Amino acid sequence: MAGRRAAIKAIDWAAFAERVPPNQKAMFNALKTRSDALSARLATLPEKPPTIDWAYYKATVAKAGMVDEFQKKFSALQVPEPKDTQTAKIDAQEQEAAKSTAEYVQASKARIVQYEQQLQKLRNMIPFEQMTLEDLHEAFPETKLDKEKYPYWPHKPIADL
Amino acid sequence: MLSRLVLRAAPAALRSLAPPVAVGVLHTTRPLHTTQQCLAPLPPLPEKGGEVRYGLIPEEFFQFLYPKTGVTGPYMLGTGLVLYLLSKEIYVVNHETVAAACILSIIIYGVKKYGSAVAAFADKLNEEKIAEASAVKDAAIKDLETAIEQEKKEQWRVEGRSYLFDAKRNNIAMLLETNYRERLLTVYNEVKKRLDYQVAMQNLKRQKEQDHMIQWVEKNVVQSITPQQQKESIAKCILDLKALSKSAQAAV
């Protein structure tokens, strides 16, 4: 990753918590505690380390050139940034999640359509007072007695009476 | 004959009969399958059956005869018919007549007294069945509606997945940043330690040299004090003290 600081986005934990389903609350809490611990650690460390007072050391240290050498090497020193190996994985996870989400949403929408259909059927049903037995079998197919499977009265297993 | 009367008195029950027979006999206001289109669902049955006088003869008969014979017409017809049947012995009065009279009177008494109660009971049974079915239907409707709501809620939940990944990336960034700062801090600390060490070493050495020198000087001075010098210095001290004490006494 180029650039020293990957921007740390502000996360709305309240809104996040709202969207967590109840069976995953434990995982959410673990994530939150981890994030909080990390940010606390980050906050305790200063952004830049305090500067070394070269003048004082130059005056004090007797050995000639040692302080100068140190100073030269210190300012020339490049601290390597730690490498970011995980963000790619996270992005891959995000892509997968997006895909599975799309599938889930589609399935969910199909289910909603089904439910709506059933709801319409139930709402448009004629009132029971005006129904004949055939109308009842039309509206609720499970009430129809299976005369082929059980040819003798009561046309259903005795246990179901 | 009685069967014909029964036929006349039960218009509502004729729904199940074949349509042409029903239409031919009844003077009802309900057209059953008379038009091209059949009403589906069939409209509900009327609350009460057709008007009937004396439980047997429909009102329509009286209305039919009213224009020609007025109010008393059907009664005259009825009385005349009955007298004709009796006098010509077309209807013979025998023991069966008595039995019929007794049975009929008991039946009529029973129906008049308990009819409404039995009807209410039967209606209650019917209503219970319908209430059960309605309850099932309402429960089904409610379940479907909650299911739809749940699905919508789940969809809304799923939209929040970006939060999760943002949080993860944040964690990573924080870790990296922390690591980097720790490294910087380590470098600083190490360099400072080394410089401080040098300074401390110097100070220590200097101090030791000083102490040693002082000690050496002291030792030599003490050594160089000969016994002769010591006596002289003590005598001098005593003289000085005497002088001091004199001046002190004078001051007091």
Short mmCIF file of C-alpha atoms in Angstrom, two decimals:
data_model
loop_
_atom_site.label_atom_id
_atom_site.label_comp_id
_atom_site.label_asym_id
_atom_site.label_seq_id
_atom_site.Cartn_x
_atom_site.Cartn_y
_atom_site.Cartn_z
CA MET A 1 0.00 0.00 0.00
CA ALA A 2 1.41 3.34 -0.91
CA GLY A 3 1.20 6.16 1.55
CA ARG A 4 2.01 6.10 5.15
CA ARG A 5 -1.32 6.32 6.69
CA ALA A 6 -4.24 4.16 5.59
CA ALA A 7 -7.12 6.41 6.42
CA ILE A 8 -8.89 5.23 9.53
CA LYS A 9 -12.58 5.70 8.84
CA ALA A 10 -14.83 6.70 11.67
CA ILE A 11 -17.23 3.83 12.30
CA ASP A 12 -20.71 4.42 13.59
CA TRP A 13 -20.77 1.60 16.10
CA ALA A 14 -24.36 2.37 17.11
CA ALA A 15 -25.68 1.97 13.58
CA PHE A 16 -23.52 -1.11 13.15
CA ALA A 17 -24.90 -2.62 16.35
CA GLU A 18 -28.45 -2.07 15.12
CA ARG A 19 -27.85 -4.18 12.07
CA VAL A 20 -26.33 -7.11 13.87
CA PRO A 21 -28.79 -10.02 14.15
CA PRO A 22 -29.23 -11.27 17.70
CA ASN A 23 -27.47 -14.57 17.09
CA GLN A 24 -24.23 -12.81 16.14
CA LYS A 25 -24.10 -10.30 18.96
CA ALA A 26 -21.28 -12.18 20.71
CA MET A 27 -19.07 -11.93 17.63
CA PHE A 28 -19.91 -8.28 17.28
CA ASN A 29 -18.96 -7.60 20.89
CA ALA A 30 -15.65 -9.40 20.43
CA LEU A 31 -14.89 -7.31 17.36
CA LYS A 32 -15.79 -4.13 19.15
CA THR A 33 -13.62 -4.90 22.17
CA ARG A 34 -10.71 -5.73 19.90
CA SER A 35 -11.16 -2.51 17.95
CA ASP A 36 -11.39 -0.49 21.13
CA ALA A 37 -8.26 -2.10 22.54
CA LEU A 38 -6.38 -1.34 19.36
CA SER A 39 -7.47 2.26 19.24
CA ALA A 40 -6.58 2.70 22.92
CA ARG A 41 -3.10 1.35 22.23
CA LEU A 42 -2.78 3.62 19.27
CA ALA A 43 -3.82 6.63 21.31
CA THR A 44 -1.17 6.05 23.95
CA LEU A 45 1.64 6.14 21.41
CA PRO A 46 2.72 9.60 20.28
CA GLU A 47 2.68 10.25 16.58
CA LYS A 48 6.31 11.28 16.43
CA PRO A 49 8.96 10.35 18.99
CA PRO A 50 10.48 13.30 20.90
CA THR A 51 13.50 14.88 19.20
CA ILE A 52 17.00 14.27 20.54
CA ASP A 53 18.76 17.35 21.86
CA TRP A 54 21.90 17.16 19.74
CA ALA A 55 23.37 20.43 20.98
CA TYR A 56 23.46 19.24 24.56
CA TYR A 57 25.11 16.02 23.62
CA LYS A 58 27.61 17.75 21.41
CA ALA A 59 28.62 19.94 24.31
CA THR A 60 28.72 17.15 26.84
CA VAL A 61 30.15 14.11 25.16
CA ALA A 62 33.93 14.34 25.11
CA LYS A 63 34.61 11.95 22.33
CA ALA A 64 34.90 14.00 19.22
CA GLY A 65 32.75 13.22 16.25
CA MET A 66 30.73 10.52 18.00
CA VAL A 67 27.71 12.73 18.42
CA ASP A 68 28.03 14.01 14.90
CA GLU A 69 28.22 10.51 13.59
CA PHE A 70 25.16 9.51 15.57
CA GLN A 71 23.27 12.52 14.36
CA LYS A 72 24.15 11.86 10.76
CA LYS A 73 23.15 8.23 10.95
CA PHE A 74 19.99 9.04 12.89
CA SER A 75 18.65 11.50 10.38
CA ALA A 76 19.59 9.21 7.53
CA LEU A 77 17.74 6.29 9.08
CA GLN A 78 14.53 5.19 7.37
CA VAL A 79 12.24 3.14 9.49
CA PRO A 80 10.47 0.73 7.20
CA GLU A 81 6.73 0.74 7.33
CA PRO A 82 5.16 -2.56 8.26
CA LYS A 83 3.77 -4.36 5.26
CA ASP A 84 0.05 -4.72 4.78
CA THR A 85 -0.69 -8.35 3.94
CA GLN A 86 -4.28 -8.60 5.05
CA THR A 87 -6.16 -5.87 3.27
CA ALA A 88 -6.22 -7.87 0.07
CA LYS A 89 -7.83 -10.72 1.92
CA ILE A 90 -10.36 -8.40 3.44
CA ASP A 91 -11.22 -7.04 0.03
CA ALA A 92 -11.63 -10.54 -1.32
CA GLN A 93 -13.91 -11.35 1.60
CA GLU A 94 -15.89 -8.27 0.87
CA GLN A 95 -16.38 -9.30 -2.76
CA GLU A 96 -17.55 -12.73 -1.69
CA ALA A 97 -19.86 -11.23 0.84
CA ALA A 98 -21.29 -8.91 -1.79
CA LYS A 99 -21.99 -11.87 -4.04
CA SER A 100 -23.58 -14.04 -1.39
CA THR A 101 -25.55 -11.04 -0.20
CA ALA A 102 -26.92 -10.48 -3.67
CA GLU A 103 -27.98 -14.12 -3.87
CA TYR A 104 -29.56 -14.00 -0.44
CA VAL A 105 -31.41 -10.81 -1.25
CA GLN A 106 -32.73 -12.34 -4.44
CA ALA A 107 -33.91 -15.48 -2.67
CA SER A 108 -35.44 -13.30 0.00
CA LYS A 109 -37.29 -11.26 -2.60
CA ALA A 110 -38.59 -14.45 -4.24
CA ARG A 111 -39.82 -15.59 -0.85
CA ILE A 112 -41.49 -12.24 -0.29
CA VAL A 113 -43.25 -12.55 -3.65
CA GLN A 114 -44.49 -15.98 -2.66
CA TYR A 115 -45.73 -14.72 0.66
CA GLU A 116 -47.45 -11.81 -1.02
CA GLN A 117 -49.20 -14.16 -3.42
CA GLN A 118 -50.46 -16.31 -0.59
CA LEU A 119 -51.50 -13.22 1.31
CA GLN A 120 -53.51 -12.00 -1.68
CA LYS A 121 -55.15 -15.37 -2.04
CA LEU A 122 -56.14 -15.40 1.61
CA ARG A 123 -57.36 -11.83 1.56
CA ASN A 124 -59.49 -12.34 -1.55
CA MET A 125 -61.06 -15.51 -0.24
CA ILE A 126 -64.83 -15.59 -0.06
CA PRO A 127 -66.13 -15.56 3.52
CA PHE A 128 -66.64 -18.95 5.04
CA GLU A 129 -70.38 -18.44 5.37
CA GLN A 130 -70.78 -18.42 1.60
CA MET A 131 -68.49 -21.33 0.85
CA THR A 132 -69.48 -24.75 -0.31
CA LEU A 133 -67.32 -27.75 0.44
CA GLU A 134 -65.79 -27.60 -3.06
CA ASP A 135 -64.94 -23.93 -2.55
CA LEU A 136 -63.22 -24.88 0.70
CA HIS A 137 -61.18 -27.54 -1.07
CA GLU A 138 -60.18 -25.00 -3.66
CA ALA A 139 -59.05 -22.46 -1.12
CA PHE A 140 -57.32 -24.94 1.19
CA PRO A 141 -56.23 -27.94 -0.85
CA GLU A 142 -55.12 -29.77 2.26
CA THR A 143 -58.73 -30.18 3.41
CA LYS A 144 -59.57 -32.29 0.38
CA LEU A 145 -60.13 -35.91 1.31
CA ASP A 146 -57.93 -38.26 -0.67
CA LYS A 147 -60.41 -40.84 -1.89
CA GLU A 148 -57.87 -42.79 -3.89
CA LYS A 149 -55.39 -43.32 -1.14
CA TYR A 150 -58.00 -44.02 1.51
CA PRO A 151 -61.02 -45.40 -0.31
CA TYR A 152 -62.97 -46.15 2.85
CA TRP A 153 -64.54 -43.66 5.16
CA PRO A 154 -63.20 -41.51 6.88
CA HIS A 155 -60.77 -41.15 3.96
CA LYS A 156 -57.88 -40.21 6.19
CA PRO A 157 -55.80 -42.07 8.73
CA ILE A 158 -57.69 -42.60 11.96
CA ALA A 159 -54.99 -40.82 13.88
CA ASP A 160 -55.79 -37.60 12.01
CA LEU A 161 -59.41 -37.46 13.08
CA MET B 1 -100.56 -34.32 -0.90
CA LEU B 2 -98.62 -33.56 2.20
CA SER B 3 -95.48 -33.85 0.13
CA ARG B 4 -96.72 -31.09 -2.17
CA LEU B 5 -97.32 -28.88 0.87
CA VAL B 6 -93.84 -29.61 2.11
CA LEU B 7 -92.51 -28.68 -1.29
CA ARG B 8 -94.32 -25.37 -1.19
CA ALA B 9 -93.18 -24.56 2.33
CA ALA B 10 -89.50 -25.07 1.81
CA PRO B 11 -88.25 -22.68 -0.84
CA ALA B 12 -84.82 -22.26 0.61
CA ALA B 13 -84.02 -25.94 0.60
CA LEU B 14 -84.48 -26.15 -3.13
CA ARG B 15 -81.03 -24.83 -3.91
CA SER B 16 -79.74 -28.37 -4.19
CA LEU B 17 -82.54 -29.48 -6.51
CA ALA B 18 -82.15 -29.40 -10.28
CA PRO B 19 -82.65 -25.84 -11.45
CA PRO B 20 -85.58 -26.24 -13.84
CA VAL B 21 -87.73 -27.97 -11.22
CA ALA B 22 -86.97 -25.30 -8.67
CA VAL B 23 -87.75 -22.44 -11.01
CA GLY B 24 -90.99 -24.02 -12.12
CA VAL B 25 -92.43 -24.46 -8.64
CA LEU B 26 -91.21 -21.43 -6.72
CA HIS B 27 -92.29 -17.85 -6.73
CA THR B 28 -89.03 -16.74 -5.21
CA THR B 29 -87.16 -13.52 -5.61
CA ARG B 30 -83.88 -15.38 -5.98
CA PRO B 31 -83.11 -16.11 -9.58
CA LEU B 32 -81.15 -19.34 -9.56
CA HIS B 33 -79.14 -19.83 -12.69
CA THR B 34 -81.79 -18.03 -14.72
CA THR B 35 -79.38 -15.59 -16.38
CA GLN B 36 -76.51 -16.46 -18.69
CA GLN B 37 -73.85 -15.76 -16.09
CA CYS B 38 -73.82 -17.74 -12.88
CA LEU B 39 -72.98 -15.67 -9.85
CA ALA B 40 -69.85 -17.09 -8.33
CA PRO B 41 -69.64 -17.21 -5.45
CA LEU B 42 -73.36 -17.66 -5.05
CA PRO B 43 -74.83 -14.86 -2.98
CA PRO B 44 -75.49 -15.83 0.61
CA LEU B 45 -78.74 -17.45 1.60
CA PRO B 46 -81.38 -15.07 2.88
CA GLU B 47 -81.70 -14.85 6.64
CA LYS B 48 -85.30 -15.94 6.76
CA GLY B 49 -87.32 -18.16 4.48
CA GLY B 50 -90.32 -16.95 2.55
CA GLU B 51 -93.28 -15.64 4.47
CA VAL B 52 -95.70 -18.40 5.40
CA ARG B 53 -99.15 -18.29 6.95
CA TYR B 54 -100.10 -20.99 9.48
CA GLY B 55 -96.69 -22.60 8.88
CA LEU B 56 -97.92 -24.20 5.68
CA ILE B 57 -99.26 -21.84 3.07
CA PRO B 58 -96.91 -19.30 1.54
CA GLU B 59 -97.90 -15.67 1.53
CA GLU B 60 -97.55 -15.54 -2.25
CA PHE B 61 -100.70 -17.68 -2.57
CA PHE B 62 -102.77 -15.11 -0.69
CA GLN B 63 -101.27 -12.30 -2.74
CA PHE B 64 -102.03 -14.25 -5.89
CA LEU B 65 -105.72 -14.55 -5.03
CA TYR B 66 -106.11 -11.07 -3.55
CA PRO B 67 -106.92 -9.15 -6.76
CA LYS B 68 -109.78 -11.45 -7.64
CA THR B 69 -111.22 -12.51 -4.29
CA GLY B 70 -109.97 -10.02 -1.72
CA VAL B 71 -108.81 -10.92 1.75
CA THR B 72 -111.24 -13.74 2.54
CA GLY B 73 -110.78 -15.50 -0.79
CA PRO B 74 -108.16 -18.10 0.14
CA TYR B 75 -109.96 -18.86 3.41
CA MET B 76 -113.22 -19.52 1.58
CA LEU B 77 -111.35 -21.71 -0.87
CA GLY B 78 -109.74 -23.61 1.95
CA THR B 79 -112.97 -24.08 3.91
CA GLY B 80 -114.83 -25.15 0.78
CA LEU B 81 -112.16 -27.67 -0.14
CA VAL B 82 -112.10 -29.15 3.35
CA LEU B 83 -115.90 -29.45 3.51
CA TYR B 84 -115.98 -30.99 0.06
CA LEU B 85 -113.37 -33.57 1.01
CA LEU B 86 -115.16 -34.43 4.23
CA SER B 87 -118.69 -34.53 2.92
CA LYS B 88 -117.92 -36.58 -0.12
CA GLU B 89 -115.81 -38.88 2.03
CA ILE B 90 -112.85 -38.37 -0.23
CA TYR B 91 -111.00 -38.00 3.03
CA VAL B 92 -112.31 -40.63 5.45
CA VAL B 93 -112.28 -39.83 9.15
CA ASN B 94 -110.91 -42.85 11.00
CA HIS B 95 -108.56 -43.71 13.83
CA GLU B 96 -105.67 -42.37 11.83
CA THR B 97 -107.23 -38.94 11.90
CA VAL B 98 -107.19 -38.94 15.68
CA ALA B 99 -103.61 -40.16 15.75
CA ALA B 100 -102.61 -37.49 13.24
CA ALA B 101 -104.36 -34.81 15.28
CA CYS B 102 -102.59 -35.84 18.52
CA ILE B 103 -99.19 -36.17 16.89
CA LEU B 104 -99.51 -32.92 15.03
CA SER B 105 -100.59 -31.00 18.12
CA ILE B 106 -97.62 -32.34 20.10
CA ILE B 107 -95.25 -31.50 17.30
CA ILE B 108 -96.60 -28.01 16.96
CA TYR B 109 -96.42 -27.45 20.71
CA GLY B 110 -92.84 -28.73 20.81
CA VAL B 111 -91.68 -26.59 17.91
CA LYS B 112 -93.37 -23.50 19.25
CA LYS B 113 -91.87 -23.92 22.68
CA TYR B 114 -88.33 -25.13 21.95
CA GLY B 115 -87.83 -24.18 18.36
CA SER B 116 -85.87 -21.01 18.96
CA ALA B 117 -83.59 -22.61 21.54
CA VAL B 118 -82.70 -25.47 19.22
CA ALA B 119 -82.14 -23.04 16.39
CA ALA B 120 -79.82 -20.93 18.54
CA PHE B 121 -77.88 -24.02 19.55
CA ALA B 122 -77.45 -25.13 15.97
CA ASP B 123 -76.40 -21.63 14.98
CA LYS B 124 -73.84 -21.61 17.74
CA LEU B 125 -72.34 -24.86 16.51
CA ASN B 126 -72.08 -23.45 13.05
CA GLU B 127 -70.57 -20.24 14.29
CA GLU B 128 -67.96 -22.09 16.26
CA LYS B 129 -66.88 -23.95 13.18
CA ILE B 130 -66.69 -20.75 11.20
CA ALA B 131 -64.84 -18.98 14.00
CA GLU B 132 -62.27 -21.77 14.05
CA ALA B 133 -61.74 -21.55 10.36
CA SER B 134 -61.54 -17.75 10.52
CA ALA B 135 -59.03 -17.97 13.33
CA VAL B 136 -56.89 -20.27 11.22
CA LYS B 137 -57.15 -17.90 8.29
CA ASP B 138 -56.29 -14.84 10.39
CA ALA B 139 -53.35 -16.59 11.97
CA ALA B 140 -52.11 -17.53 8.52
CA ILE B 141 -52.44 -13.94 7.33
CA LYS B 142 -50.61 -12.61 10.36
CA ASP B 143 -47.84 -15.18 9.98
CA LEU B 144 -47.36 -14.27 6.36
CA GLU B 145 -47.20 -10.59 7.19
CA THR B 146 -44.63 -11.13 9.94
CA ALA B 147 -42.65 -13.33 7.59
CA ILE B 148 -42.62 -10.58 4.98
CA GLU B 149 -41.52 -8.05 7.57
CA GLN B 150 -38.75 -10.33 8.78
CA GLU B 151 -37.49 -10.81 5.27
CA LYS B 152 -37.43 -7.08 4.70
CA LYS B 153 -35.62 -6.58 7.98
CA GLU B 154 -33.04 -9.19 7.08
CA GLN B 155 -32.47 -7.45 3.78
CA TRP B 156 -31.94 -4.18 5.62
CA ARG B 157 -29.53 -5.92 7.97
CA VAL B 158 -27.54 -7.35 5.17
CA GLU B 159 -27.06 -3.87 3.74
CA GLY B 160 -24.95 -3.03 6.76
CA ARG B 161 -22.17 -5.43 5.81
CA SER B 162 -19.94 -2.54 4.75
CA TYR B 163 -19.61 -1.64 8.43
CA LEU B 164 -18.01 -4.96 9.15
CA PHE B 165 -15.40 -4.66 6.48
CA ASP B 166 -14.67 -1.07 7.35
CA ALA B 167 -14.12 -2.13 10.94
CA LYS B 168 -11.74 -4.86 9.84
CA ARG B 169 -9.76 -2.54 7.61
CA ASN B 170 -9.64 -0.01 10.40
CA ASN B 171 -8.24 -2.61 12.73
CA ILE B 172 -5.57 -3.49 10.23
CA ALA B 173 -4.67 0.16 9.69
CA MET B 174 -4.51 0.74 13.42
CA LEU B 175 -2.26 -2.23 13.91
CA LEU B 176 0.09 -1.09 11.18
CA GLU B 177 0.19 2.43 12.50
CA THR B 178 0.83 1.23 16.02
CA ASN B 179 3.62 -0.97 14.81
CA TYR B 180 5.24 1.85 12.88
CA ARG B 181 5.10 4.22 15.80
CA GLU B 182 6.55 1.59 18.08
CA ARG B 183 9.44 1.15 15.72
CA LEU B 184 10.15 4.87 15.63
CA LEU B 185 9.99 4.98 19.38
CA THR B 186 12.38 2.06 19.69
CA VAL B 187 14.93 3.74 17.42
CA TYR B 188 14.76 6.93 19.44
CA ASN B 189 15.07 5.12 22.73
CA GLU B 190 18.06 3.10 21.63
CA VAL B 191 19.97 6.11 20.31
CA LYS B 192 19.18 8.10 23.40
CA LYS B 193 20.27 5.24 25.60
CA ARG B 194 23.63 5.04 23.89
CA LEU B 195 24.25 8.76 24.09
CA ASP B 196 23.19 8.88 27.70
CA TYR B 197 25.51 6.00 28.41
CA GLN B 198 28.41 7.92 27.00
CA VAL B 199 27.53 10.99 29.02
CA ALA B 200 27.05 8.96 32.18
CA MET B 201 30.36 7.19 31.64
CA GLN B 202 32.13 10.47 31.28
CA ASN B 203 30.57 11.89 34.38
CA LEU B 204 31.38 8.84 36.37
CA LYS B 205 34.99 8.79 35.26
CA ARG B 206 35.42 12.45 36.08
CA GLN B 207 33.90 12.01 39.49
CA LYS B 208 36.13 9.10 40.30
CA GLU B 209 39.19 11.01 39.22
CA GLN B 210 38.16 13.92 41.42
CA ASP B 211 37.54 11.78 44.43
CA HIS B 212 40.80 9.97 44.00
CA MET B 213 42.75 13.16 43.65
CA ILE B 214 41.21 14.68 46.74
CA GLN B 215 41.91 11.60 48.71
CA TRP B 216 45.52 11.50 47.53
CA VAL B 217 46.03 15.15 48.36
CA GLU B 218 44.57 14.72 51.81
CA LYS B 219 46.68 11.69 52.50
CA ASN B 220 49.82 13.46 51.49
CA VAL B 221 49.03 16.50 53.55
CA VAL B 222 48.36 14.43 56.63
CA GLN B 223 51.55 12.55 56.08
CA SER B 224 53.56 15.71 55.73
CA ILE B 225 52.54 17.02 59.12
CA THR B 226 55.69 16.16 61.27
CA PRO B 227 55.41 15.84 65.06
CA GLN B 228 57.40 19.13 65.45
CA GLN B 229 54.95 21.01 63.36
CA GLN B 230 52.07 19.47 65.26
CA LYS B 231 53.41 20.72 68.64
CA GLU B 232 54.01 24.18 67.22
CA SER B 233 50.53 24.36 65.78
CA ILE B 234 48.94 23.22 69.04
CA ALA B 235 50.87 25.90 71.04
CA LYS B 236 49.82 28.51 68.51
CA CYS B 237 46.22 27.38 68.88
CA ILE B 238 46.34 27.68 72.65
CA LEU B 239 47.76 31.22 72.43
CA ASP B 240 45.08 32.15 70.00
CA LEU B 241 42.42 30.73 72.24
CA LYS B 242 43.73 32.70 75.20
CA ALA B 243 43.72 35.88 73.21
CA LEU B 244 40.24 35.15 72.02
CA SER B 245 39.01 34.41 75.52
CA LYS B 246 40.50 37.68 76.77
CA SER B 247 38.82 39.67 74.08
CA ALA B 248 35.61 37.78 74.67
CA GLN B 249 35.71 38.51 78.41
CA ALA B 250 36.39 42.12 77.59
CA ALA B 251 33.40 42.19 75.24
CA VAL B 252 31.12 40.71 77.87
#
